[in-house]
Amino acid sequence: MAGFFRQMFGKSGGNGDGSATGSFSMGVTGIPKTFNADELVVEGKVDGTVKPGMVVNIANYGDDDRKDYVATIIDIEVKQKQVAKASNCVVSLRVNNPGNTNIKAGTLFFTDDSTQDELRNSYVEALEEYYINTHKLNFTEGEIKIMSITDLAEVIRLITVKYPATDVTAKRVKDLLKKLLAERILNSNEIYSVIDRSTGEPYMFSEIIEKDGKPDCTDPTILVFTRAYLKLFEGKYSDAFYEIVRFSKEDDEDAIIDFLGTSFYLNGADGVQVLWPETTLPAETVVPKPDLSKIPEADRPVSNPGLVKWLLLLGQLDTTDPESEKAQKVYNNYMYKALLRAKFIIPVKAGSPTPSTDEDGNIILTQDVKDTLGTAVGKYIKESVRIYTDWKHLLMEYNSGWGGFVQSIPSLIHEYDCAINVTRFMNTSLYVDDQLYDEIMDHIVNS
C-alpha cells in the first residue's frame, strides 16, 4: 500500500508537485478523534517543520509487527488556531485516514528523511508526555493491553529516571508494568540477544563499583531487545566481537523460555535487561527457579551457575581496557569462592565402573577407573582430568556414549590437575593445578 502510494504521489515530505515540502517527526500524545470515516485528528510535538499537503508516514515505532501507512496532512492547528505551517511546537494535525492504523500514545508521524535517532526521540518524548506528564502514571486497562514490549520497557525506564525510588505510587506502577513485561516476553513470538563470540554465550553485563570502600561489581545480567530496536542494537554491537541472535517460537515453541532459563540457571545471570539497565527484571520474576526439592540430591542435575557466571565474565574481559585488571580481581574473588563449593561432572565412558570414595569423600582411583576417565597430559608432572560445570558444557565435547560421575576439586586435586569446561571456547575454561589451588586456598583464608 505505502509503496504504491509513493510511486503514484512521490515520497513523504511533499505532495507530489513540490508545493508542500518539509521534514519532521512527531509522536502522538493526544489520542485521535474521528471527524468522519475518512479523516482523523492527532496531537503531538512536532520536531521539524510541517505544512498542509505534506505526505507522511504513520507507524507504531515500538511494535514488532509494525506496519507503515501513508497519509496526507489536510490542515494544522496550533493553540486551536489554523496555521499555514508549524515548527518545533505542539500541534493538532488533521489527516486523511489511511485505514486501520491502531494509533496510540507514541505512534509516529514522520517524513522519509527522518533518522532512526530522530524517530526514537520523538517516540520516547511522546511516551513521557502522555504517561508521565499528562496522565501521571494513570493507565487504563485498554492502554496497557495495547502496549508492546518496547512501549513497556521505555515507560519503565522513564519512571525509574523521573521518579525517586521512595515514591510509593511510582514503585507500585513500575512493579505492575514489570510483571506485565515479563509475561509479554515469555508470550512473544521472538526476542533478540547479544552473544559474545569469545564465550559463545549471552554477553554478561556487570559494572565495577565501590562497595564499603572496596571494588565490587553489580549483579551480572544479560540483555534482550525487540525487533523494533534491532537496528539500534546492531549499531551498538560490532560483528567482530558480538553476534546478535534471534530466539523465535517459529523455530522452537520453547526457544525463549529455554534461552532465558539456561542463561539464569546454568550460566548464572541474575537478571535480564530489557533494552536498558533501568529496565532490569530479576531472573526469578521471568522464569521461576526449578524446584528440585522433591528430587533426591543424588538424582538432581548438576549445575553451577554461581561459578559459571564468573568464568564467563572473566572470559569476555577486554584485556586492553585499563579497568580490566580491577575487574579481574573482583571476578576472581567471587570465582575462587564458588570453585571450592562446586560439584563437577567427570566424563567417563558409558558402562564404566563407578569409583568408590574414602571416609573423607575423596574418590579412590583404581586403575580400571582411571582407564575410563577423560584424562589428558597435564601441564607439569600430573595428568589432568576434564571436569564440567554441567551437562550442557560436557555435551559440547562428548557424545551420548559418555556418562559421568560427580566430584569436587578438593577431592581430585591430590591426584590430578583439573581442566574445567574444556570446549572450543577456551576463554571460559580454567586449569587448576597445585599452584593455583594453593593460591586459591590462601586467598580464601586471607580475604
Short mmCIF file of C-alpha atoms in Angstrom, two decimals:
data_model
loop_
_atom_site.label_atom_id
_atom_site.label_comp_id
_atom_site.label_asym_id
_atom_site.label_seq_id
_atom_site.Cartn_x
_atom_site.Cartn_y
_atom_site.Cartn_z
CA MET A 1 0.00 0.00 0.00
CA ALA A 2 2.65 2.53 1.09
CA GLY A 3 4.98 1.64 -1.79
CA PHE A 4 2.17 2.06 -4.39
CA PHE A 5 1.16 5.41 -2.87
CA ARG A 6 4.68 6.77 -3.15
CA GLN A 7 5.01 5.57 -6.73
CA MET A 8 1.87 7.49 -7.59
CA PHE A 9 2.32 10.64 -5.50
CA GLY A 10 6.01 10.87 -4.55
CA LYS A 11 7.95 10.35 -1.34
CA SER A 12 6.65 11.57 2.02
CA GLY A 13 7.55 15.19 2.73
CA GLY A 14 5.88 16.52 -0.43
CA ASN A 15 2.51 16.27 -2.15
CA GLY A 16 3.92 15.26 -5.50
CA ASP A 17 4.13 18.71 -7.12
CA GLY A 18 6.65 20.27 -4.70
CA SER A 19 4.17 22.75 -3.19
CA ALA A 20 4.38 21.36 0.35
CA THR A 21 7.87 20.26 1.24
CA GLY A 22 9.34 19.87 4.70
CA SER A 23 10.80 17.45 7.20
CA PHE A 24 9.52 16.43 10.62
CA SER A 25 8.77 13.69 13.10
CA MET A 26 6.03 13.71 15.75
CA GLY A 27 4.94 11.26 18.44
CA VAL A 28 1.25 11.15 19.24
CA THR A 29 0.34 12.47 22.71
CA GLY A 30 -3.35 13.06 22.02
CA ILE A 31 -5.41 10.04 21.06
CA PRO A 32 -7.25 10.69 17.76
CA LYS A 33 -10.78 11.86 17.37
CA THR A 34 -12.57 10.83 14.20
CA PHE A 35 -14.19 13.63 12.18
CA ASN A 36 -15.62 11.06 9.80
CA ALA A 37 -14.65 7.73 8.37
CA ASP A 38 -12.13 9.38 6.05
CA GLU A 39 -10.30 11.69 8.48
CA LEU A 40 -8.71 11.69 11.93
CA VAL A 41 -7.02 14.21 14.21
CA VAL A 42 -3.91 13.64 16.28
CA GLU A 43 -1.92 15.81 18.67
CA GLY A 44 1.78 15.85 19.46
CA LYS A 45 5.00 17.84 19.45
CA VAL A 46 6.49 18.39 16.01
CA ASP A 47 10.28 18.22 15.67
CA GLY A 48 10.99 20.00 12.38
CA THR A 49 8.51 21.76 10.11
CA VAL A 50 5.09 20.54 9.00
CA LYS A 51 2.74 22.00 6.35
CA PRO A 52 -0.66 21.12 4.92
CA GLY A 53 -0.40 18.93 1.84
CA MET A 54 2.63 17.02 3.08
CA VAL A 55 2.66 13.26 2.61
CA VAL A 56 3.68 11.50 5.85
CA ASN A 57 4.32 8.02 7.19
CA ILE A 58 2.36 6.67 10.17
CA ALA A 59 3.80 3.82 12.26
CA ASN A 60 3.75 2.31 15.74
CA TYR A 61 7.51 2.56 16.18
CA GLY A 62 7.66 0.28 19.23
CA ASP A 63 5.64 -2.60 17.76
CA ASP A 64 7.45 -5.70 16.46
CA ASP A 65 4.69 -6.26 13.88
CA ARG A 66 4.83 -2.61 12.82
CA LYS A 67 3.09 -1.65 9.59
CA ASP A 68 3.73 1.71 7.93
CA TYR A 69 0.86 3.68 6.46
CA VAL A 70 0.87 6.85 4.37
CA ALA A 71 -1.44 9.85 4.76
CA THR A 72 -1.72 13.46 3.61
CA ILE A 73 -1.97 16.38 6.04
CA ILE A 74 -5.17 18.33 5.45
CA ASP A 75 -4.67 21.13 7.95
CA ILE A 76 -2.77 22.12 11.11
CA GLU A 77 -3.81 23.84 14.34
CA VAL A 78 -1.58 25.44 16.96
CA LYS A 79 -3.36 26.51 20.16
CA GLN A 80 -6.71 25.91 18.40
CA LYS A 81 -5.84 28.28 15.52
CA GLN A 82 -5.37 27.05 11.97
CA VAL A 83 -1.88 27.80 10.62
CA ALA A 84 -0.08 27.51 7.27
CA LYS A 85 2.90 25.72 8.86
CA ALA A 86 4.32 24.85 12.27
CA SER A 87 7.84 24.20 13.55
CA ASN A 88 9.07 22.58 16.78
CA CYS A 89 5.84 23.01 18.76
CA VAL A 90 2.70 21.16 19.87
CA VAL A 91 0.18 20.82 17.06
CA SER A 92 -3.06 19.15 16.06
CA LEU A 93 -2.91 17.51 12.65
CA ARG A 94 -5.95 16.60 10.58
CA VAL A 95 -5.11 13.89 8.06
CA ASN A 96 -6.92 11.57 5.73
CA ASN A 97 -7.49 8.22 7.42
CA PRO A 98 -5.36 5.57 5.68
CA GLY A 99 -7.09 2.67 7.40
CA ASN A 100 -6.62 0.54 10.49
CA THR A 101 -3.53 2.33 11.87
CA ASN A 102 -4.16 1.42 15.55
CA ILE A 103 -2.96 4.84 16.68
CA LYS A 104 -1.93 5.05 20.34
CA ALA A 105 0.38 7.09 22.57
CA GLY A 106 3.79 7.10 20.86
CA THR A 107 2.54 6.42 17.32
CA LEU A 108 4.84 8.32 14.94
CA PHE A 109 4.02 10.68 12.07
CA PHE A 110 7.18 11.36 10.08
CA THR A 111 8.76 12.10 6.72
CA ASP A 112 11.05 9.73 4.84
CA ASP A 113 14.23 11.64 5.68
CA SER A 114 13.82 11.25 9.45
CA THR A 115 16.76 9.42 11.05
CA GLN A 116 16.41 6.50 13.47
CA ASP A 117 17.64 8.74 16.30
CA GLU A 118 15.03 11.38 15.46
CA LEU A 119 12.29 8.77 15.34
CA ARG A 120 13.24 7.20 18.64
CA ASN A 121 13.50 10.62 20.32
CA SER A 122 10.02 11.59 19.13
CA TYR A 123 8.65 8.21 20.21
CA VAL A 124 10.14 8.34 23.73
CA GLU A 125 9.22 12.02 24.21
CA ALA A 126 5.61 11.18 23.34
CA LEU A 127 5.51 8.30 25.84
CA GLU A 128 6.92 10.60 28.52
CA GLU A 129 4.46 13.38 27.76
CA TYR A 130 1.44 11.09 27.67
CA TYR A 131 2.07 8.65 30.53
CA ILE A 132 4.33 10.68 32.86
CA ASN A 133 3.50 14.38 32.42
CA THR A 134 -0.16 14.35 31.38
CA HIS A 135 -1.67 11.21 32.90
CA LYS A 136 0.64 10.99 35.95
CA LEU A 137 1.05 7.20 35.76
CA ASN A 138 -2.70 6.56 35.50
CA PHE A 139 -3.01 3.76 32.96
CA THR A 140 -6.31 2.48 31.64
CA GLU A 141 -6.78 -1.23 31.05
CA GLY A 142 -7.18 -0.56 27.35
CA GLU A 143 -3.90 1.36 27.17
CA ILE A 144 -1.94 -1.37 28.93
CA LYS A 145 -3.46 -4.05 26.70
CA ILE A 146 -2.06 -2.48 23.51
CA MET A 147 1.40 -1.60 24.88
CA SER A 148 4.21 -3.53 23.22
CA ILE A 149 7.32 -4.91 24.93
CA THR A 150 9.20 -1.83 23.72
CA ASP A 151 6.47 0.54 24.98
CA LEU A 152 6.52 -1.09 28.43
CA ALA A 153 10.31 -1.10 28.68
CA GLU A 154 10.62 2.56 27.70
CA VAL A 155 7.90 3.65 30.12
CA ILE A 156 9.50 1.66 32.97
CA ARG A 157 12.84 3.34 32.17
CA LEU A 158 11.16 6.77 32.21
CA ILE A 159 9.54 6.08 35.60
CA THR A 160 12.91 4.94 37.00
CA VAL A 161 14.62 8.11 35.75
CA LYS A 162 11.87 10.61 36.55
CA TYR A 163 10.68 9.42 39.97
CA PRO A 164 12.67 8.91 43.20
CA ALA A 165 12.98 5.31 44.42
CA THR A 166 10.99 6.30 47.52
CA ASP A 167 7.87 7.27 45.52
CA VAL A 168 5.29 4.65 46.56
CA THR A 169 2.96 5.19 43.60
CA ALA A 170 5.77 5.04 41.05
CA LYS A 171 7.07 1.82 42.60
CA ARG A 172 3.62 0.23 42.54
CA VAL A 173 3.08 1.15 38.90
CA LYS A 174 6.58 0.09 37.92
CA ASP A 175 6.19 -3.30 39.65
CA LEU A 176 2.91 -3.85 37.78
CA LEU A 177 4.46 -2.93 34.44
CA LYS A 178 7.49 -5.16 35.10
CA LYS A 179 5.20 -8.10 35.79
CA LEU A 180 3.38 -7.43 32.52
CA LEU A 181 6.70 -7.02 30.71
CA ALA A 182 7.92 -10.43 31.89
CA GLU A 183 4.66 -12.02 30.71
CA ARG A 184 4.88 -10.30 27.31
CA ILE A 185 8.45 -11.52 26.81
CA LEU A 186 7.54 -15.15 27.52
CA ASN A 187 4.47 -14.90 25.28
CA SER A 188 6.20 -13.06 22.43
CA ASN A 189 6.99 -14.76 19.15
CA GLU A 190 10.62 -13.65 19.12
CA ILE A 191 13.29 -11.89 21.12
CA TYR A 192 16.88 -10.90 20.38
CA SER A 193 20.04 -11.04 22.47
CA VAL A 194 23.76 -10.27 22.21
CA ILE A 195 26.13 -13.25 22.16
CA ASP A 196 29.81 -12.81 22.99
CA ARG A 197 31.86 -14.52 20.26
CA SER A 198 34.71 -15.33 22.67
CA THR A 199 32.47 -17.33 25.03
CA GLY A 200 29.65 -18.47 22.75
CA GLU A 201 27.18 -17.38 25.44
CA PRO A 202 24.94 -14.34 26.03
CA TYR A 203 27.11 -11.38 26.94
CA MET A 204 27.16 -10.70 30.67
CA PHE A 205 26.71 -7.08 31.77
CA SER A 206 28.31 -6.08 35.07
CA GLU A 207 29.84 -2.80 36.21
CA ILE A 208 32.74 -2.37 38.62
CA ILE A 209 31.64 -0.27 41.60
CA GLU A 210 32.87 0.67 45.05
CA LYS A 211 31.15 -1.07 47.96
CA ASP A 212 32.15 -0.49 51.57
CA GLY A 213 35.33 1.13 50.30
CA LYS A 214 36.34 -1.88 48.20
CA PRO A 215 35.99 -2.72 44.49
CA ASP A 216 32.92 -4.81 43.75
CA CYS A 217 30.55 -5.34 40.85
CA THR A 218 26.87 -5.17 40.01
CA ASP A 219 24.92 -8.41 39.61
CA PRO A 220 25.63 -9.92 36.17
CA THR A 221 22.73 -9.67 33.72
CA ILE A 222 22.03 -10.46 30.08
CA LEU A 223 20.32 -8.23 27.51
CA VAL A 224 17.24 -8.83 25.38
CA PHE A 225 15.63 -6.48 22.90
CA THR A 226 12.89 -6.39 20.30
CA ARG A 227 12.75 -6.31 16.52
CA ALA A 228 11.61 -2.69 16.86
CA TYR A 229 15.07 -1.79 18.23
CA LEU A 230 17.08 -4.25 16.13
CA LYS A 231 18.78 -1.53 14.03
CA LEU A 232 19.64 0.43 17.15
CA PHE A 233 21.42 -2.51 18.79
CA GLU A 234 23.04 -3.68 15.55
CA GLY A 235 24.78 -0.32 15.54
CA LYS A 236 25.96 -0.73 19.15
CA TYR A 237 27.50 -4.20 18.93
CA SER A 238 30.30 -4.85 16.46
CA ASP A 239 30.25 -8.03 14.36
CA ALA A 240 33.89 -8.62 15.26
CA PHE A 241 33.14 -9.29 18.93
CA TYR A 242 29.41 -9.95 19.16
CA GLU A 243 26.65 -11.79 17.38
CA ILE A 244 23.01 -10.76 17.57
CA VAL A 245 20.84 -13.88 17.80
CA ARG A 246 17.10 -14.21 17.31
CA PHE A 247 15.18 -16.65 19.52
CA SER A 248 11.90 -17.49 17.81
CA LYS A 249 8.92 -19.69 18.57
CA GLU A 250 8.69 -20.32 14.83
CA ASP A 251 11.83 -22.46 15.19
CA ASP A 252 11.06 -23.95 18.61
CA GLU A 253 7.99 -23.34 20.77
CA ASP A 254 10.19 -23.29 23.89
CA ALA A 255 13.03 -21.24 22.36
CA ILE A 256 12.53 -18.14 24.52
CA ILE A 257 11.96 -19.81 27.88
CA ASP A 258 14.84 -22.26 27.23
CA PHE A 259 17.18 -19.41 26.34
CA LEU A 260 16.25 -17.42 29.45
CA GLY A 261 16.21 -20.43 31.78
CA THR A 262 19.65 -21.53 30.58
CA SER A 263 21.03 -18.02 30.95
CA PHE A 264 19.71 -17.78 34.52
CA TYR A 265 20.10 -21.26 35.98
CA LEU A 266 23.11 -22.65 34.12
CA ASN A 267 25.07 -19.52 33.21
CA GLY A 268 24.21 -17.65 36.39
CA ALA A 269 22.76 -14.38 35.09
CA ASP A 270 20.94 -12.69 37.96
CA GLY A 271 18.50 -10.90 35.70
CA VAL A 272 17.73 -9.62 32.23
CA GLN A 273 17.95 -6.08 30.91
CA VAL A 274 15.02 -5.41 28.60
CA LEU A 275 16.51 -2.76 26.29
CA TRP A 276 18.13 -0.78 29.13
CA PRO A 277 19.79 -1.30 32.54
CA GLU A 278 16.96 0.69 34.15
CA THR A 279 14.55 -1.97 32.91
CA THR A 280 16.21 -5.00 34.50
CA LEU A 281 13.96 -7.87 35.58
CA PRO A 282 15.23 -10.26 38.29
CA ALA A 283 15.66 -13.80 36.99
CA GLU A 284 13.01 -15.47 39.16
CA THR A 285 10.33 -12.93 38.13
CA VAL A 286 10.71 -14.02 34.50
CA VAL A 287 11.43 -17.75 34.71
CA PRO A 288 10.84 -19.36 38.13
CA LYS A 289 13.80 -21.24 39.56
CA PRO A 290 13.40 -25.02 39.02
CA ASP A 291 12.03 -26.71 42.15
CA LEU A 292 14.28 -29.69 42.89
CA SER A 293 13.12 -30.17 46.47
CA LYS A 294 11.27 -33.43 45.71
CA ILE A 295 14.18 -34.95 43.77
CA PRO A 296 16.77 -36.89 45.82
CA GLU A 297 20.03 -34.97 45.94
CA ALA A 298 21.92 -37.76 44.19
CA ASP A 299 19.50 -37.56 41.24
CA ARG A 300 19.47 -33.77 40.82
CA PRO A 301 21.03 -32.39 37.64
CA VAL A 302 24.46 -30.89 38.23
CA SER A 303 24.70 -27.13 37.71
CA ASN A 304 27.00 -24.41 38.98
CA PRO A 305 25.52 -21.06 37.96
CA GLY A 306 27.37 -19.37 40.82
CA LEU A 307 30.66 -20.38 39.22
CA VAL A 308 29.84 -20.20 35.51
CA LYS A 309 28.86 -16.51 35.69
CA TRP A 310 32.37 -15.58 36.82
CA LEU A 311 34.05 -17.82 34.25
CA LEU A 312 32.01 -16.08 31.56
CA LEU A 313 32.78 -12.60 32.87
CA LEU A 314 36.48 -13.43 33.01
CA GLY A 315 36.33 -14.99 29.54
CA GLN A 316 34.79 -11.93 27.92
CA LEU A 317 37.14 -9.40 29.56
CA ASP A 318 38.84 -6.99 27.18
CA THR A 319 42.41 -7.03 28.48
CA THR A 320 43.18 -3.80 26.58
CA ASP A 321 40.74 -1.95 28.83
CA PRO A 322 42.60 -0.12 31.64
CA GLU A 323 39.88 -1.23 34.06
CA SER A 324 40.23 -4.93 33.18
CA GLU A 325 42.79 -5.65 35.91
CA LYS A 326 40.48 -4.31 38.60
CA ALA A 327 37.56 -6.28 37.15
CA GLN A 328 39.65 -9.45 37.01
CA LYS A 329 40.45 -9.20 40.72
CA VAL A 330 36.78 -8.71 41.59
CA TYR A 331 35.62 -11.62 39.42
CA ASN A 332 38.40 -13.89 40.66
CA ASN A 333 37.43 -13.21 44.25
CA TYR A 334 33.91 -14.50 43.62
CA MET A 335 35.08 -17.27 41.30
CA TYR A 336 37.53 -18.72 43.82
CA LYS A 337 34.85 -19.00 46.48
CA ALA A 338 32.40 -20.64 44.10
CA LEU A 339 35.07 -23.01 42.79
CA LEU A 340 35.65 -24.70 46.14
CA ARG A 341 31.91 -25.22 46.70
CA ALA A 342 31.22 -26.56 43.22
CA LYS A 343 30.44 -30.15 42.27
CA PHE A 344 31.62 -31.12 38.79
CA ILE A 345 30.85 -33.86 36.30
CA ILE A 346 33.81 -36.05 35.33
CA PRO A 347 33.19 -37.65 31.92
CA VAL A 348 33.52 -41.44 31.86
CA LYS A 349 32.77 -43.93 29.15
CA ALA A 350 29.32 -45.46 29.37
CA GLY A 351 29.28 -48.73 31.33
CA SER A 352 32.44 -47.89 33.23
CA PRO A 353 32.86 -48.93 36.88
CA THR A 354 31.75 -46.34 39.39
CA PRO A 355 34.61 -45.29 41.67
CA SER A 356 34.24 -45.58 45.43
CA THR A 357 35.23 -42.88 47.92
CA ASP A 358 37.15 -42.90 51.17
CA GLU A 359 35.82 -41.66 54.52
CA ASP A 360 36.76 -38.06 53.60
CA GLY A 361 34.85 -38.19 50.35
CA ASN A 362 37.90 -38.44 48.10
CA ILE A 363 37.47 -40.77 45.16
CA ILE A 364 39.55 -43.94 45.10
CA LEU A 365 41.02 -44.07 41.62
CA THR A 366 41.72 -47.70 40.88
CA GLN A 367 43.39 -48.46 37.56
CA ASP A 368 40.17 -49.68 35.94
CA VAL A 369 38.51 -46.36 36.83
CA LYS A 370 41.48 -44.31 35.59
CA ASP A 371 41.29 -46.05 32.24
CA THR A 372 37.77 -44.71 31.65
CA LEU A 373 38.28 -41.05 32.62
CA GLY A 374 38.57 -38.16 30.20
CA THR A 375 42.22 -37.57 31.07
CA ALA A 376 44.99 -35.79 29.18
CA VAL A 377 48.63 -34.90 29.57
CA GLY A 378 48.91 -32.25 32.26
CA LYS A 379 50.90 -29.03 32.12
CA TYR A 380 53.52 -30.29 34.56
CA ILE A 381 54.00 -33.57 36.39
CA LYS A 382 50.47 -34.84 36.94
CA GLU A 383 47.90 -35.89 34.40
CA SER A 384 44.87 -33.64 34.07
CA VAL A 385 41.25 -34.68 34.17
CA ARG A 386 38.50 -32.82 32.38
CA ILE A 387 35.61 -31.75 34.58
CA TYR A 388 32.45 -29.86 33.67
CA THR A 389 30.13 -27.50 35.49
CA ASP A 390 27.00 -29.02 33.88
CA TRP A 391 25.82 -31.43 31.22
CA LYS A 392 25.42 -28.65 28.68
CA HIS A 393 29.15 -27.96 28.67
CA LEU A 394 30.08 -31.65 28.84
CA LEU A 395 27.95 -32.50 25.80
CA MET A 396 29.70 -29.80 23.79
CA GLU A 397 32.72 -32.13 23.78
CA TYR A 398 31.43 -35.65 24.47
CA ASN A 399 28.72 -37.66 22.75
CA SER A 400 25.98 -39.81 24.24
CA GLY A 401 28.44 -42.70 24.63
CA TRP A 402 29.80 -40.97 27.70
CA GLY A 403 28.35 -40.68 31.18
CA GLY A 404 29.76 -39.03 34.25
CA PHE A 405 30.14 -39.03 37.99
CA VAL A 406 30.20 -36.08 40.35
CA GLN A 407 33.15 -34.87 42.34
CA SER A 408 34.70 -31.68 43.74
CA ILE A 409 38.12 -30.20 43.05
CA PRO A 410 39.43 -30.71 46.64
CA SER A 411 38.88 -34.47 46.27
CA LEU A 412 40.58 -34.59 42.86
CA ILE A 413 43.50 -32.23 43.12
CA HIS A 414 45.69 -34.64 45.10
CA GLU A 415 45.71 -36.99 42.09
CA TYR A 416 45.01 -34.83 39.04
CA ASP A 417 45.18 -31.29 37.72
CA CYS A 418 41.65 -30.17 36.86
CA ALA A 419 40.73 -28.74 33.43
CA ILE A 420 37.32 -27.09 33.82
CA ASN A 421 34.89 -26.72 30.88
CA VAL A 422 37.33 -27.54 28.09
CA THR A 423 35.39 -26.75 24.89
CA ARG A 424 36.19 -24.85 21.71
CA PHE A 425 35.50 -21.67 23.73
CA MET A 426 38.75 -21.81 25.66
CA ASN A 427 38.22 -18.31 27.11
CA THR A 428 35.71 -19.81 29.53
CA SER A 429 37.84 -22.76 30.66
CA LEU A 430 40.10 -22.85 33.72
CA TYR A 431 43.12 -25.03 34.51
CA VAL A 432 43.61 -25.71 38.21
CA ASP A 433 46.94 -27.21 39.25
CA ASP A 434 48.56 -27.46 42.70
CA GLN A 435 49.97 -23.95 42.48
CA LEU A 436 46.67 -22.26 41.60
CA TYR A 437 44.84 -24.40 44.15
CA ASP A 438 47.23 -23.27 46.90
CA GLU A 439 46.79 -19.64 45.79
CA ILE A 440 43.01 -20.03 45.96
CA MET A 441 43.19 -21.50 49.44
CA ASP A 442 45.46 -18.68 50.63
CA HIS A 443 43.10 -16.13 49.11
CA ILE A 444 40.09 -17.65 50.85
CA VAL A 445 41.88 -17.74 54.21
CA ASN A 446 43.13 -14.16 53.94
CA SER A 447 40.08 -12.50 52.42
#
